[in-house]
Tab-separated table of C-alpha atoms in Angstrom:
chain	number	residue	atom	x	y	z
A	1026	MET	CA	101.879	79.309	142.437
A	1027	ALA	CA	99.864	80.482	145.436
A	1028	THR	CA	96.760	78.518	146.432
A	1029	LEU	CA	93.551	79.373	148.251
A	1030	LYS	CA	95.050	77.793	151.373
A	1031	ASP	CA	98.170	79.987	151.155
A	1032	VAL	CA	95.980	83.094	151.009
A	1033	ALA	CA	93.985	81.892	154.035
A	1034	LEU	CA	97.177	81.402	156.071
A	1035	GLU	CA	98.548	84.799	155.046
A	1036	ALA	CA	95.284	86.587	155.922
A	1037	ARG	CA	94.723	84.516	159.097
A	1038	VAL	CA	91.241	83.412	158.017
A	1039	SER	CA	89.626	80.181	156.885
A	1040	VAL	CA	89.763	78.859	153.335
A	1041	THR	CA	85.975	79.224	153.198
A	1042	THR	CA	86.249	82.950	153.987
A	1043	VAL	CA	88.773	83.449	151.191
A	1044	SER	CA	86.438	81.624	148.807
A	1045	HIS	CA	83.554	83.913	149.764
A	1046	VAL	CA	85.695	86.992	149.084
A	1047	VAL	CA	86.977	85.697	145.750
A	1048	ASN	CA	83.584	84.491	144.480
A	1049	ALA	CA	81.415	87.150	146.192
A	1050	THR	CA	79.146	84.379	147.485
A	1051	ARG	CA	78.586	85.713	151.040
A	1052	HIS	CA	78.966	88.930	153.002
A	1053	VAL	CA	82.381	89.365	154.617
A	1054	SER	CA	83.204	92.259	156.973
A	1055	PRO	CA	85.205	95.112	155.400
A	1056	ALA	CA	88.190	94.516	157.712
A	1057	VAL	CA	88.416	90.806	156.859
A	1058	ARG	CA	87.864	91.481	153.139
A	1059	GLU	CA	90.742	93.980	153.163
A	1060	ARG	CA	93.079	91.416	154.815
A	1061	VAL	CA	92.161	88.801	152.230
A	1062	GLU	CA	92.628	91.204	149.311
A	1063	LEU	CA	96.020	92.311	150.660
A	1064	ALA	CA	97.087	88.663	150.944
A	1065	ILE	CA	95.903	87.956	147.376
A	1066	ARG	CA	97.996	90.835	146.031
A	1067	ALA	CA	101.030	89.969	148.162
A	1068	LEU	CA	101.051	86.330	147.043
A	1069	GLY	CA	99.984	86.977	143.452
A	1070	TYR	CA	97.096	84.551	143.794
A	1071	VAL	CA	95.063	83.949	140.614
A	1072	PRO	CA	91.643	82.260	141.039
A	1073	ASN	CA	91.093	79.005	139.156
A	1074	ALA	CA	88.837	80.043	136.299
A	1075	MET	CA	87.751	76.468	135.571
A	1076	ALA	CA	86.710	75.805	139.140
A	1077	ARG	CA	84.802	79.077	139.297
A	1078	SER	CA	82.999	78.323	136.037
A	1079	LEU	CA	81.890	74.931	137.344
A	1080	LYS	CA	80.404	76.562	140.449
A	1081	SER	CA	78.684	79.437	138.647
A	1082	ASN	CA	77.951	77.641	135.347
A	1083	THR	CA	79.506	80.638	133.534
A	1084	THR	CA	82.997	81.242	132.149
A	1085	SER	CA	83.073	85.037	131.702
A	1086	THR	CA	84.209	84.248	128.157
A	1087	LEU	CA	82.641	85.353	124.883
A	1088	GLY	CA	83.453	83.999	121.437
A	1089	MET	CA	83.702	85.854	118.146
A	1090	LEU	CA	83.914	84.584	114.565
A	1091	ILE	CA	85.122	86.839	111.735
A	1092	PRO	CA	85.636	85.972	108.047
A	1093	ASN	CA	89.048	87.569	107.518
A	1094	CYS	CA	91.357	88.981	110.186
A	1095	SER	CA	93.552	90.645	107.529
A	1096	ASN	CA	90.680	92.942	106.517
A	1097	PRO	CA	91.206	96.184	108.492
A	1098	TYR	CA	87.444	96.686	108.848
A	1099	PHE	CA	87.107	93.480	110.877
A	1100	ALA	CA	90.333	94.217	112.787
A	1101	GLU	CA	88.945	97.591	113.852
A	1102	ILE	CA	85.621	96.029	114.900
A	1103	VAL	CA	87.434	93.338	116.913
A	1104	ARG	CA	89.439	95.968	118.795
A	1105	ILE	CA	86.223	97.774	119.775
A	1106	VAL	CA	84.521	94.507	120.805
A	1107	GLU	CA	87.540	93.359	122.835
A	1108	ASP	CA	87.773	96.692	124.659
A	1109	ARG	CA	84.079	96.512	125.535
A	1110	CYS	CA	84.416	92.911	126.733
A	1111	PHE	CA	87.439	93.736	128.887
A	1112	GLY	CA	85.616	96.643	130.486
A	1113	ALA	CA	82.716	94.324	131.351
A	1114	GLY	CA	85.000	91.693	132.877
A	1115	TYR	CA	84.833	89.235	129.974
A	1116	THR	CA	87.552	87.533	127.954
A	1117	LEU	CA	87.135	87.344	124.163
A	1118	VAL	CA	88.108	84.244	122.171
A	1119	LEU	CA	88.593	85.208	118.508
A	1120	CYS	CA	88.408	82.787	115.567
A	1121	ASN	CA	89.200	83.664	111.940
A	1122	THR	CA	87.229	81.519	109.475
A	1123	ASP	CA	89.153	82.736	106.412
A	1124	ASP	CA	85.822	82.801	104.516
A	1125	GLU	CA	85.632	78.988	104.652
A	1126	PRO	CA	82.276	77.501	105.788
A	1127	ASN	CA	83.952	74.259	106.924
A	1128	ARG	CA	86.430	76.167	109.081
A	1129	GLN	CA	83.545	78.168	110.522
A	1130	SER	CA	81.809	74.926	111.493
A	1131	VAL	CA	84.941	73.577	113.202
A	1132	TYR	CA	85.471	76.773	115.192
A	1133	LEU	CA	81.856	76.797	116.367
A	1134	GLN	CA	82.434	73.310	117.768
A	1135	VAL	CA	85.650	74.456	119.463
A	1136	LEU	CA	83.859	77.399	121.063
A	1137	ALA	CA	81.063	75.109	122.263
A	1138	GLU	CA	83.653	72.902	124.011
A	1139	ARG	CA	85.106	75.979	125.730
A	1140	ARG	CA	81.666	76.644	127.261
A	1141	ILE	CA	81.501	80.274	126.171
A	1142	ASP	CA	78.713	82.413	127.649
A	1143	GLY	CA	77.805	84.110	124.365
A	1144	LEU	CA	78.843	84.488	120.743
A	1145	ILE	CA	79.299	87.266	118.173
A	1146	VAL	CA	79.256	86.030	114.571
A	1147	VAL	CA	80.216	87.675	111.293
A	1148	SER	CA	79.080	84.787	109.133
A	1149	THR	CA	80.895	83.142	106.268
A	1150	GLY	CA	78.898	82.035	103.232
A	1151	PRO	CA	75.424	82.942	101.950
A	1152	ALA	CA	72.657	84.393	104.114
A	1153	ASP	CA	70.475	81.271	103.664
A	1154	ASP	CA	73.077	78.815	105.042
A	1155	ASP	CA	70.871	76.315	106.906
A	1156	SER	CA	73.854	74.408	108.320
A	1157	LEU	CA	75.065	77.514	110.175
A	1158	VAL	CA	71.577	78.122	111.619
A	1159	ARG	CA	71.371	74.506	112.837
A	1160	GLN	CA	74.804	74.702	114.451
A	1161	LEU	CA	74.031	77.974	116.206
A	1162	HIS	CA	70.849	76.441	117.636
A	1163	GLY	CA	72.920	73.499	118.867
A	1164	LEU	CA	75.252	75.800	120.816
A	1165	ARG	CA	72.375	76.995	122.993
A	1166	VAL	CA	74.130	80.268	123.858
A	1167	PRO	CA	72.985	83.834	123.147
A	1168	THR	CA	74.244	84.940	119.712
A	1169	VAL	CA	74.586	88.332	118.062
A	1170	LEU	CA	75.030	88.528	114.297
A	1171	LEU	CA	77.252	91.408	113.215
A	1172	ASP	CA	77.343	92.956	109.724
A	1173	ARG	CA	75.883	89.927	107.922
A	1174	GLU	CA	72.317	88.761	108.470
A	1175	ILE	CA	71.329	85.092	108.248
A	1176	ALA	CA	67.895	83.457	108.337
A	1177	ASP	CA	67.766	82.871	112.101
A	1178	PRO	CA	65.065	84.736	114.035
A	1179	ALA	CA	66.552	83.650	117.384
A	1180	CYS	CA	69.737	85.714	116.944
A	1181	ASP	CA	70.220	89.383	117.680
A	1182	LEU	CA	71.535	91.498	114.803
A	1183	VAL	CA	73.483	94.740	114.555
A	1184	GLU	CA	74.486	96.023	111.135
A	1185	THR	CA	74.710	99.044	108.857
A	1186	ALA	CA	72.010	99.868	106.292
A	1187	HIS	CA	74.133	98.558	103.414
A	1188	MET	CA	71.707	99.419	100.626
A	1189	GLN	CA	71.452	102.976	101.933
A	1190	GLY	CA	75.250	103.144	101.830
A	1191	GLY	CA	75.275	102.072	98.186
A	1192	LEU	CA	72.703	104.780	97.463
A	1193	LEU	CA	74.859	107.411	99.188
A	1194	ALA	CA	77.922	106.445	97.153
A	1195	ALA	CA	76.174	106.410	93.772
A	1196	ARG	CA	74.131	109.556	94.435
A	1197	HIS	CA	77.321	111.410	95.378
A	1198	LEU	CA	78.905	110.471	92.052
A	1199	LEU	CA	75.732	111.366	90.159
A	1200	SER	CA	75.657	114.773	91.872
A	1201	LEU	CA	79.139	115.405	90.472
A	1202	GLY	CA	77.864	114.850	86.923
A	1203	HIS	CA	79.004	111.247	86.455
A	1204	ARG	CA	76.544	109.169	84.451
A	1205	ARG	CA	78.534	106.064	83.591
A	1206	ILE	CA	79.380	104.641	87.028
A	1207	ALA	CA	80.860	101.165	87.416
A	1208	CYS	CA	80.596	99.021	90.544
A	1209	ILE	CA	83.087	96.529	91.963
A	1210	GLY	CA	80.939	94.233	94.103
A	1211	GLY	CA	81.920	91.559	96.591
A	1212	PRO	CA	81.306	87.800	96.399
A	1213	VAL	CA	77.970	86.583	95.051
A	1214	GLY	CA	75.481	85.764	97.810
A	1215	VAL	CA	77.184	87.725	100.611
A	1216	ALA	CA	74.380	89.928	101.940
A	1217	PRO	CA	76.277	93.227	102.525
A	1218	SER	CA	77.724	93.116	99.017
A	1219	GLU	CA	74.385	92.354	97.367
A	1220	GLN	CA	72.666	95.130	99.333
A	1221	ARG	CA	75.346	97.704	98.445
A	1222	ILE	CA	75.078	96.728	94.780
A	1223	GLU	CA	71.305	97.094	95.019
A	1224	GLY	CA	71.748	100.629	96.355
A	1225	TRP	CA	74.045	101.472	93.423
A	1226	ARG	CA	71.503	100.051	90.942
A	1227	LEU	CA	68.645	101.958	92.540
A	1228	ALA	CA	70.505	105.285	92.428
A	1229	LEU	CA	71.343	104.825	88.739
A	1230	ALA	CA	67.743	103.912	87.956
A	1231	GLU	CA	66.457	106.973	89.853
A	1232	ALA	CA	68.713	109.224	87.784
A	1233	GLY	CA	67.932	107.477	84.499
A	1234	ALA	CA	71.632	106.749	84.096
A	1235	THR	CA	70.896	103.130	83.123
A	1236	PRO	CA	67.637	102.250	81.361
A	1237	ASP	CA	67.398	98.693	82.691
A	1238	THR	CA	69.087	96.023	84.829
A	1239	ALA	CA	70.894	94.482	81.843
A	1240	HIS	CA	72.717	97.746	81.182
A	1241	ALA	CA	73.558	98.142	84.872
A	1242	ASP	CA	75.038	94.618	85.006
A	1243	ALA	CA	77.347	95.546	82.123
A	1244	LEU	CA	78.953	97.985	84.575
A	1245	LEU	CA	79.194	95.432	87.403
A	1246	TRP	CA	82.447	93.649	88.195
A	1247	ARG	CA	82.991	91.176	91.038
A	1248	GLY	CA	85.781	91.017	93.598
A	1249	SER	CA	86.428	89.200	96.861
A	1250	PHE	CA	86.669	92.185	99.238
A	1251	THR	CA	90.495	92.134	98.864
A	1252	SER	CA	92.842	94.788	97.481
A	1253	GLN	CA	94.062	92.361	94.815
A	1254	SER	CA	90.549	91.746	93.516
A	1255	GLY	CA	89.862	95.492	93.347
A	1256	TYR	CA	93.156	95.990	91.540
A	1257	GLU	CA	92.312	93.318	88.939
A	1258	ALA	CA	88.748	94.564	88.461
A	1259	MET	CA	89.926	98.139	87.935
A	1260	HIS	CA	92.437	97.060	85.288
A	1261	ALA	CA	89.568	95.267	83.503
A	1262	ILE	CA	87.374	98.374	83.761
A	1263	LEU	CA	90.110	100.594	82.328
A	1264	ARG	CA	90.484	98.258	79.335
A	1265	THR	CA	86.829	98.614	78.298
A	1266	ALA	CA	86.044	100.580	75.146
A	1267	ASP	CA	83.431	102.792	76.813
A	1268	ARG	CA	85.293	103.484	80.048
A	1269	PRO	CA	83.208	104.760	82.983
A	1270	SER	CA	84.088	108.092	84.573
A	1271	ALA	CA	83.520	106.818	88.132
A	1272	VAL	CA	83.734	103.598	90.150
A	1273	PHE	CA	81.981	102.533	93.364
A	1274	ALA	CA	83.912	99.758	95.120
A	1275	CYS	CA	81.872	97.868	97.728
A	1276	ASN	CA	84.632	98.040	100.336
A	1277	ASP	CA	87.704	100.171	100.979
A	1278	LEU	CA	90.225	97.407	100.316
A	1279	MET	CA	88.937	96.937	96.768
A	1280	ALA	CA	88.880	100.725	96.323
A	1281	ILE	CA	92.531	100.909	97.415
A	1282	GLY	CA	93.401	98.212	94.866
A	1283	ALA	CA	91.505	100.234	92.249
A	1284	LEU	CA	93.517	103.353	93.131
A	1285	ARG	CA	96.769	101.486	92.490
A	1286	ALA	CA	95.515	100.087	89.167
A	1287	ALA	CA	94.532	103.586	88.006
A	1288	HIS	CA	97.951	104.929	89.008
A	1289	GLU	CA	99.756	102.147	87.133
A	1290	SER	CA	97.630	102.819	84.040
A	1291	GLY	CA	98.429	106.534	84.095
A	1292	VAL	CA	94.796	107.429	84.831
A	1293	HIS	CA	94.622	110.355	87.225
A	1294	VAL	CA	92.228	110.142	90.196
A	1295	PRO	CA	89.959	112.103	90.484
A	1296	ASP	CA	90.472	114.230	87.335
A	1297	GLU	CA	89.998	111.323	84.903
A	1298	ILE	CA	88.106	108.855	87.084
A	1299	SER	CA	86.473	109.157	90.516
A	1300	ILE	CA	86.515	106.329	93.088
A	1301	VAL	CA	84.322	105.739	96.156
A	1302	GLY	CA	84.857	102.996	98.743
A	1303	PHE	CA	82.827	101.601	101.628
A	1304	ASP	CA	83.702	101.088	105.352
A	1305	ASP	CA	85.943	104.083	106.160
A	1306	ILE	CA	88.822	102.005	107.505
A	1307	GLU	CA	91.572	104.063	109.114
A	1308	LEU	CA	93.878	103.546	106.113
A	1309	SER	CA	91.392	105.188	103.720
A	1310	ALA	CA	92.333	108.678	104.952
A	1311	TYR	CA	95.995	108.055	104.069
A	1312	THR	CA	95.768	106.864	100.465
A	1313	SER	CA	96.802	109.146	97.622
A	1314	PRO	CA	94.458	110.811	97.044
A	1315	PRO	CA	92.551	110.253	100.300
A	1316	LEU	CA	89.605	107.970	99.628
A	1317	THR	CA	86.011	109.171	99.523
A	1318	THR	CA	84.052	106.420	101.266
A	1319	VAL	CA	80.822	105.415	102.957
A	1320	ALA	CA	81.575	105.327	106.682
A	1321	GLN	CA	80.172	102.552	108.829
A	1322	PRO	CA	79.662	103.558	112.506
A	1323	LYS	CA	82.183	100.977	113.744
A	1324	GLU	CA	82.360	102.212	117.348
A	1325	ARG	CA	78.588	101.880	117.750
A	1326	ILE	CA	78.473	98.539	115.914
A	1327	GLY	CA	81.098	96.934	118.167
A	1328	ALA	CA	79.782	98.410	121.413
A	1329	LEU	CA	76.155	97.526	120.616
A	1330	ALA	CA	77.073	93.937	119.706
A	1331	VAL	CA	78.676	93.379	123.127
A	1332	ASP	CA	75.955	95.236	125.060
A	1333	MET	CA	73.164	93.306	123.322
A	1334	LEU	CA	74.951	90.019	123.979
A	1335	LEU	CA	75.471	90.761	127.673
A	1336	GLU	CA	71.771	91.647	128.005
A	1337	ARG	CA	70.932	88.127	126.859
A	1338	VAL	CA	73.700	86.499	128.913
A	1339	GLY	CA	72.510	88.309	132.043
A	1340	GLY	CA	68.880	87.339	131.458
A	1341	GLN	CA	67.750	90.953	131.045
A	1342	ARG	CA	66.140	90.195	127.676
A	1343	ARG	CA	64.932	87.061	125.916
A	1344	ASP	CA	63.434	88.252	122.635
A	1345	ALA	CA	65.739	88.797	119.655
A	1346	ARG	CA	66.536	92.397	118.775
A	1347	LYS	CA	67.564	93.893	115.427
A	1348	VAL	CA	69.446	97.207	115.165
A	1349	VAL	CA	70.241	98.780	111.781
A	1350	LEU	CA	72.551	101.808	111.896
A	1351	GLN	CA	72.775	104.500	109.232
A	1352	PRO	CA	76.011	105.041	107.241
A	1353	GLU	CA	77.465	108.449	106.375
A	1354	LEU	CA	79.284	109.687	103.286
A	1355	CYS	CA	82.854	110.844	103.960
A	1356	VAL	CA	83.991	113.005	101.042
A	1357	ARG	CA	87.754	113.192	100.448
A	1358	GLY	CA	90.020	113.672	97.462
A	1359	SER	CA	89.249	110.646	95.266
A	1360	THR	CA	86.061	112.139	93.784
A	1361	ALA	CA	85.588	115.259	91.687
A	1362	ARG	CA	83.159	116.776	89.197
A	1363	HIS	CA	82.876	115.139	85.809
A	1364	ALA	CA	84.867	116.936	83.116
A	1365	SER	CA	81.673	118.245	81.475
A	1366	PHE	CA	80.643	119.850	84.780
A	1367	ARG	CA	84.067	121.423	85.233
A	1368	GLU	CA	83.980	122.894	81.718
A	1369	ALA	CA	80.495	124.323	82.264
A	1370	ALA	CA	81.629	125.915	85.501
A	1371	VAL	CA	84.595	127.761	83.960
A	1372	PRO	CA	83.749	131.509	83.948
A	1373	ALA	CA	84.016	133.601	80.777
A	1374	PRO	CA	87.376	135.336	80.399
A	1375	VAL	CA	87.534	138.867	81.808
A	1376	ALA	CA	88.401	141.566	79.282
A	1377	ALA	CA	91.724	143.326	79.813
A	1378	PRO	CA	91.473	146.934	81.030
A	1379	SER	CA	91.608	149.591	78.320
A	1380	THR	CA	94.933	151.410	77.883
A	1381	THR	CA	92.992	154.653	77.352
A	1382	SER	CA	91.453	154.568	80.819
A	1383	SER	CA	91.183	157.978	82.422
A	1384	ARG	CA	92.254	156.541	85.810
A	1385	LYS	CA	95.751	157.744	86.601
A	1386	SER	CA	98.391	155.264	87.618
A	1387	ARG	CA	99.620	155.584	91.164
A	1388	ILE	CA	103.392	155.791	91.316
A	1389	PRO	CA	104.826	154.737	94.627
């Protein structure tokens, strides 16, 4: 492996000059810089990242924690974040906590030992987790919270207006004539799930579809943001005596599980039951039928998280910033008018023309 000294010999300059070119620590004439860069490429020299980090007190490395790498929503966000990091000259270290608070704690310690310059966190556990707040303060690096807010005023935050998304989903179903609308929520205490459920409740209350919270909770099932949990919840919903005509699942994976359960039960979507998801993962456009969903602006979420973090890393901003983006409803084939609406919309039959009409038939 080529060394700094090898590059200096190849370029016919001093080791100090090569160091200045590599680390951009002093002006070097264009002619000398070109010789050094040619030598670096010819020898395949790779600068020692550890040595450079010790000199600059930075590592050009960012960390990211996500709860579940098998969830396509997080996978799509990670791809956007990684692309943005790469374009800015940063390496991303990704850790999957598997929704385990203890694992999250261990990974935060690992990232601290790697001397990352900044951190993006999609938290695991409830929003009021004091242990996570204490550990983030101990890291002493700029931190951006993504998707899930926690009680830490020192962190930046970028997320979607989850309650507004729940409102969009439920109002869409109400506009189609559905009155009995079930909800498959996520884990108890996880902020995005609770906020989406709150939006669903509020929309039903606005429309007078449920007279009080107790009646709304009778239509609430819980899942774990996985396809399996949506599948199991939907089977339970379909077994109820007073079956709802529509279901709002608080993420697309649970909605996809619900679609399969309906298919297995011989319940046609959307003619017999309508289903709405949340996230707009790429797969949602390819289900059968294609899934109506609340779209999160993933490109903007990922790009903003990196940009906000680099502002803090570069010292351009010190005060915490909070950005809440608006979701959009993406209507596809998994929702349709309630049967009563469809019947009301059927036009009266047209009378057959009289056989005694005076109009003559045209014979070709």
